[in-house]
Protein backbone atom coordinates (compact mmCIF):
# COMPACT_ATOMS: atom_id res chain seq x y z
CA UNK A 1 0.00 0.00 0.00
CA UNK A 2 1.09 3.56 -0.70
CA UNK A 3 0.35 6.61 1.45
CA UNK A 4 -0.10 9.74 -0.67
CA UNK A 5 0.43 12.99 1.24
CA UNK A 6 -1.35 16.06 -0.07
CA UNK A 7 0.00 19.44 -1.07
CA UNK A 8 -1.16 22.39 1.03
CA UNK A 9 -4.19 22.63 -1.25
CA UNK A 10 -5.87 19.55 0.23
CA UNK A 11 -6.93 16.21 -1.20
CA UNK A 12 -8.10 17.71 -4.47
CA UNK A 13 -8.44 16.13 -7.92
CA UNK A 14 -4.71 16.02 -8.62
CA UNK A 15 -3.99 14.07 -5.44
CA UNK A 16 -7.00 11.84 -6.07
CA UNK A 17 -5.70 11.20 -9.58
CA UNK A 18 -2.31 10.17 -8.20
CA UNK A 19 -4.15 7.61 -6.06
CA UNK A 20 -6.16 6.39 -9.05
CA UNK A 21 -3.03 6.02 -11.17
CA UNK A 22 -1.33 3.99 -8.46
CA UNK A 23 -4.51 1.97 -7.98
CA UNK A 24 -4.58 1.01 -11.65
CA UNK A 25 -1.09 -0.40 -11.16
CA UNK A 26 -2.34 -2.68 -8.39
CA UNK A 27 -1.46 -0.57 -5.34
CA UNK A 28 -3.85 0.38 -2.56
CA UNK A 29 -3.19 4.12 -2.47
CA UNK A 30 -4.65 6.29 0.29
CA UNK A 31 -4.51 10.07 0.72
CA UNK A 32 -5.61 10.96 4.27
CA UNK A 33 -6.79 14.53 4.88
CA UNK A 34 -4.08 15.47 7.35
CA UNK A 35 -5.47 18.95 8.07
CA UNK A 36 -9.12 17.92 8.50
CA UNK A 37 -9.27 18.70 12.22
CA UNK A 38 -8.92 22.38 11.35
CA UNK A 39 -11.46 22.40 8.53
CA UNK A 40 -11.27 22.06 4.75
CA UNK A 41 -7.89 23.38 3.60
CA UNK A 42 -9.02 23.23 -0.03
CA UNK A 43 -11.37 26.12 0.77
CA UNK A 44 -8.56 28.39 1.99
CA UNK A 45 -8.63 31.59 -0.12
CA UNK A 46 -4.86 31.72 -0.63
CA UNK A 47 -1.59 29.99 0.16
CA UNK A 48 -0.82 32.36 3.04
CA UNK A 49 -4.08 31.44 4.80
CA UNK A 50 -3.48 27.73 4.23
CA UNK A 51 0.00 28.00 5.69
CA UNK A 52 -1.10 30.07 8.70
CA UNK A 53 -4.39 28.43 9.66
CA UNK A 54 -3.77 24.82 8.67
CA UNK A 55 -0.17 23.85 8.00
CA UNK A 56 1.26 26.05 10.74
CA UNK A 57 -1.15 24.71 13.35
CA UNK A 58 -0.78 20.99 12.57
CA UNK A 59 1.93 19.35 14.72
CA UNK A 60 4.35 17.02 12.96
CA UNK A 61 3.79 14.46 15.71
CA UNK A 62 0.06 14.49 15.05
CA UNK A 63 0.61 14.01 11.35
CA UNK A 64 2.92 11.04 11.97
CA UNK A 65 0.29 9.53 14.26
CA UNK A 66 -2.46 10.08 11.72
CA UNK A 67 -0.42 8.38 9.00
CA UNK A 68 0.17 5.44 11.34
CA UNK A 69 -3.58 5.30 11.99
CA UNK A 70 -4.23 5.31 8.25
CA UNK A 71 -1.94 2.33 7.81
CA UNK A 72 -3.66 0.50 10.68
CA UNK A 73 -7.08 1.22 9.17
CA UNK A 74 -6.01 -0.01 5.74
CA UNK A 75 -4.52 -3.16 7.22
CA UNK A 76 -7.79 -3.76 9.08
CA UNK A 77 -9.75 -3.79 5.83
CA UNK A 78 -7.92 -6.93 4.78
CA UNK A 79 -7.25 -5.35 1.37
CA UNK A 80 -3.87 -3.76 2.02
CA UNK A 81 -0.47 -5.36 2.43
CA UNK A 82 1.08 -3.33 5.23
CA UNK A 83 4.29 -5.33 4.77
CA UNK A 84 4.79 -3.51 1.46
CA UNK A 85 4.27 0.01 2.77
CA UNK A 86 5.42 3.01 0.77
CA UNK A 87 4.81 6.74 0.95
CA UNK A 88 4.94 9.63 -1.49
CA UNK A 89 4.06 13.28 -1.08
CA UNK A 90 4.11 16.58 -2.91
CA UNK A 91 5.19 20.08 -1.83
CA UNK A 92 4.46 20.28 1.93
CA UNK A 93 3.65 16.56 1.68
CA UNK A 94 7.14 15.97 0.34
CA UNK A 95 8.51 17.31 3.60
CA UNK A 96 6.23 14.91 5.46
CA UNK A 97 7.72 12.01 3.49
CA UNK A 98 11.18 12.66 4.93
CA UNK A 99 9.83 12.84 8.47
CA UNK A 100 7.77 9.68 8.08
CA UNK A 101 10.76 7.80 6.68
CA UNK A 102 12.53 8.59 9.95
CA UNK A 103 9.45 7.71 12.00
CA UNK A 104 8.07 4.35 10.83
CA UNK A 105 10.45 1.35 10.96
CA UNK A 106 7.99 -0.68 8.90
CA UNK A 107 8.21 1.61 5.88
CA UNK A 108 9.81 0.01 2.83
CA UNK A 109 10.36 3.00 0.55
CA UNK A 110 9.60 6.71 0.26
CA UNK A 111 9.50 9.28 -2.55
CA UNK A 112 9.45 13.03 -1.82
CA UNK A 113 8.42 15.42 -4.58
CA UNK A 114 9.85 18.93 -4.05
CA UNK A 115 9.35 18.90 -0.30
CA UNK A 116 10.51 22.08 1.51
CA UNK A 117 13.85 21.63 3.26
CA UNK A 118 13.81 24.73 5.46
CA UNK A 119 10.32 24.84 6.97
CA UNK A 120 10.27 27.19 10.00
CA UNK A 121 11.33 25.16 13.04
CA UNK A 122 9.25 25.55 16.19
CA UNK A 123 7.61 23.50 18.93
CA UNK A 124 5.08 21.97 16.52
CA UNK A 125 7.59 21.44 13.72
CA UNK A 126 10.93 20.72 15.42
CA UNK A 127 12.84 19.13 12.54
CA UNK A 128 13.38 19.27 8.80
CA UNK A 129 14.66 16.68 6.34
CA UNK A 130 18.33 17.43 6.94
CA UNK A 131 17.77 17.01 10.69
CA UNK A 132 16.49 13.45 10.27
CA UNK A 133 18.93 12.33 7.58
CA UNK A 134 20.76 10.07 10.01
CA UNK A 135 17.50 8.62 11.35
CA UNK A 136 15.95 7.36 8.11
CA UNK A 137 14.48 3.88 8.41
CA UNK A 138 13.66 3.46 4.71
CA UNK A 139 15.27 4.44 1.40
CA UNK A 140 14.14 7.86 0.17
CA UNK A 141 14.08 9.23 -3.36
CA UNK A 142 13.92 13.03 -3.52
CA UNK A 143 12.77 14.81 -6.68
CA UNK A 144 13.51 18.54 -6.96
CA UNK A 145 13.38 21.36 -9.50
CA UNK A 146 16.57 23.22 -10.30
CA UNK A 147 14.81 26.60 -10.48
CA UNK A 148 12.53 26.20 -7.46
CA UNK A 149 12.89 29.54 -5.61
CA UNK A 150 11.54 28.07 -2.38
CA UNK A 151 14.00 25.16 -2.37
CA UNK A 152 17.35 26.47 -3.63
CA UNK A 153 19.74 23.92 -5.10
CA UNK A 154 22.18 24.80 -2.30
CA UNK A 155 19.69 23.40 0.25
CA UNK A 156 19.27 20.22 -1.79
CA UNK A 157 23.04 19.78 -2.01
CA UNK A 158 23.31 20.15 1.78
CA UNK A 159 20.73 17.41 2.18
CA UNK A 160 22.65 15.19 -0.24
CA UNK A 161 25.80 15.70 1.81
CA UNK A 162 23.98 14.87 5.06
CA UNK A 163 22.56 11.68 3.55
CA UNK A 164 25.98 10.65 2.26
CA UNK A 165 27.57 11.30 5.64
CA UNK A 166 24.90 9.20 7.33
CA UNK A 167 25.42 6.43 4.75
CA UNK A 168 21.69 6.15 4.18
CA UNK A 169 20.17 4.56 1.04
CA UNK A 170 18.82 7.65 -0.67
CA UNK A 171 18.91 9.32 -4.07
CA UNK A 172 18.37 12.96 -4.99
CA UNK A 173 17.36 14.00 -8.50
CA UNK A 174 17.47 17.67 -9.54
CA UNK A 175 15.76 18.55 -12.81
CA UNK A 176 17.52 21.53 -14.47
CA UNK A 177 15.42 24.54 -15.47
CA UNK A 178 12.43 23.05 -13.67
CA UNK A 179 10.19 24.91 -11.19
CA UNK A 180 8.41 23.88 -8.03
CA UNK A 181 5.28 21.79 -8.57
CA UNK A 182 6.46 20.26 -11.83
CA UNK A 183 4.22 17.21 -11.39
CA UNK A 184 1.07 19.29 -10.76
CA UNK A 185 -0.63 18.94 -14.15
CA UNK A 186 -3.34 21.44 -13.20
CA UNK A 187 -0.88 24.31 -12.71
CA UNK A 188 1.36 26.38 -15.01
CA UNK A 189 4.36 24.87 -13.23
CA UNK A 190 3.68 21.47 -14.84
CA UNK A 191 6.60 20.07 -16.80
CA UNK A 192 5.54 16.88 -18.63
CA UNK A 193 9.00 15.44 -19.21
CA UNK A 194 10.17 15.88 -15.62
CA UNK A 195 6.81 14.66 -14.31
CA UNK A 196 6.97 11.50 -16.44
CA UNK A 197 10.57 10.80 -15.50
CA UNK A 198 9.82 11.37 -11.81
CA UNK A 199 6.79 9.08 -11.95
CA UNK A 200 8.79 6.29 -13.56
CA UNK A 201 11.59 6.73 -11.04
CA UNK A 202 9.06 6.57 -8.21
CA UNK A 203 7.56 3.32 -9.47
CA UNK A 204 11.00 1.78 -9.93
CA UNK A 205 12.01 2.91 -6.42
CA UNK A 206 8.95 1.31 -4.88
CA UNK A 207 9.54 -1.91 -6.81
CA UNK A 208 13.24 -2.06 -5.96
CA UNK A 209 12.64 -1.70 -2.24
CA UNK A 210 9.54 -3.86 -1.90
CA UNK A 211 6.74 -1.31 -1.63
CA UNK A 212 5.07 -2.31 -4.89
Coordinates of C-alpha atoms in Angstrom, one line a residue, residues 75-186:
X75 CA -4.5 -3.2 7.2
X76 CA -7.8 -3.8 9.1
X77 CA -9.7 -3.8 5.8
X78 CA -7.9 -6.9 4.8
X79 CA -7.2 -5.3 1.4
X80 CA -3.9 -3.8 2.0
X81 CA -0.5 -5.4 2.4
X82 CA 1.1 -3.3 5.2
X83 CA 4.3 -5.3 4.8
X84 CA 4.8 -3.5 1.5
X85 CA 4.3 0.0 2.8
X86 CA 5.4 3.0 0.8
X87 CA 4.8 6.7 1.0
X88 CA 4.9 9.6 -1.5
X89 CA 4.1 13.3 -1.1
X90 CA 4.1 16.6 -2.9
X91 CA 5.2 20.1 -1.8
X92 CA 4.5 20.3 1.9
X93 CA 3.6 16.6 1.7
X94 CA 7.1 16.0 0.3
X95 CA 8.5 17.3 3.6
X96 CA 6.2 14.9 5.5
X97 CA 7.7 12.0 3.5
X98 CA 11.2 12.7 4.9
X99 CA 9.8 12.8 8.5
X100 CA 7.8 9.7 8.1
X101 CA 10.8 7.8 6.7
X102 CA 12.5 8.6 9.9
X103 CA 9.4 7.7 12.0
X104 CA 8.1 4.4 10.8
X105 CA 10.4 1.4 11.0
X106 CA 8.0 -0.7 8.9
X107 CA 8.2 1.6 5.9
X108 CA 9.8 0.0 2.8
X109 CA 10.4 3.0 0.6
X110 CA 9.6 6.7 0.3
X111 CA 9.5 9.3 -2.5
X112 CA 9.4 13.0 -1.8
X113 CA 8.4 15.4 -4.6
X114 CA 9.9 18.9 -4.1
X115 CA 9.4 18.9 -0.3
X116 CA 10.5 22.1 1.5
X117 CA 13.8 21.6 3.3
X118 CA 13.8 24.7 5.5
X119 CA 10.3 24.8 7.0
X120 CA 10.3 27.2 10.0
X121 CA 11.3 25.2 13.0
X122 CA 9.2 25.6 16.2
X123 CA 7.6 23.5 18.9
X124 CA 5.1 22.0 16.5
X125 CA 7.6 21.4 13.7
X126 CA 10.9 20.7 15.4
X127 CA 12.8 19.1 12.5
X128 CA 13.4 19.3 8.8
X129 CA 14.7 16.7 6.3
X130 CA 18.3 17.4 6.9
X131 CA 17.8 17.0 10.7
X132 CA 16.5 13.5 10.3
X133 CA 18.9 12.3 7.6
X134 CA 20.8 10.1 10.0
X135 CA 17.5 8.6 11.3
X136 CA 16.0 7.4 8.1
X137 CA 14.5 3.9 8.4
X138 CA 13.7 3.5 4.7
X139 CA 15.3 4.4 1.4
X140 CA 14.1 7.9 0.2
X141 CA 14.1 9.2 -3.4
X142 CA 13.9 13.0 -3.5
X143 CA 12.8 14.8 -6.7
X144 CA 13.5 18.5 -7.0
X145 CA 13.4 21.4 -9.5
X146 CA 16.6 23.2 -10.3
X147 CA 14.8 26.6 -10.5
X148 CA 12.5 26.2 -7.5
X149 CA 12.9 29.5 -5.6
X150 CA 11.5 28.1 -2.4
X151 CA 14.0 25.2 -2.4
X152 CA 17.3 26.5 -3.6
X153 CA 19.7 23.9 -5.1
X154 CA 22.2 24.8 -2.3
X155 CA 19.7 23.4 0.2
X156 CA 19.3 20.2 -1.8
X157 CA 23.0 19.8 -2.0
X158 CA 23.3 20.1 1.8
X159 CA 20.7 17.4 2.2
X160 CA 22.7 15.2 -0.2
X161 CA 25.8 15.7 1.8
X162 CA 24.0 14.9 5.1
X163 CA 22.6 11.7 3.5
X164 CA 26.0 10.6 2.3
X165 CA 27.6 11.3 5.6
X166 CA 24.9 9.2 7.3
X167 CA 25.4 6.4 4.7
X168 CA 21.7 6.1 4.2
X169 CA 20.2 4.6 1.0
X170 CA 18.8 7.6 -0.7
X171 CA 18.9 9.3 -4.1
X172 CA 18.4 13.0 -5.0
X173 CA 17.4 14.0 -8.5
X174 CA 17.5 17.7 -9.5
X175 CA 15.8 18.5 -12.8
X176 CA 17.5 21.5 -14.5
X177 CA 15.4 24.5 -15.5
X178 CA 12.4 23.0 -13.7
X179 CA 10.2 24.9 -11.2
X180 CA 8.4 23.9 -8.0
X181 CA 5.3 21.8 -8.6
X182 CA 6.5 20.3 -11.8
X183 CA 4.2 17.2 -11.4
X184 CA 1.1 19.3 -10.8
X185 CA -0.6 18.9 -14.2
X186 CA -3.3 21.4 -13.2

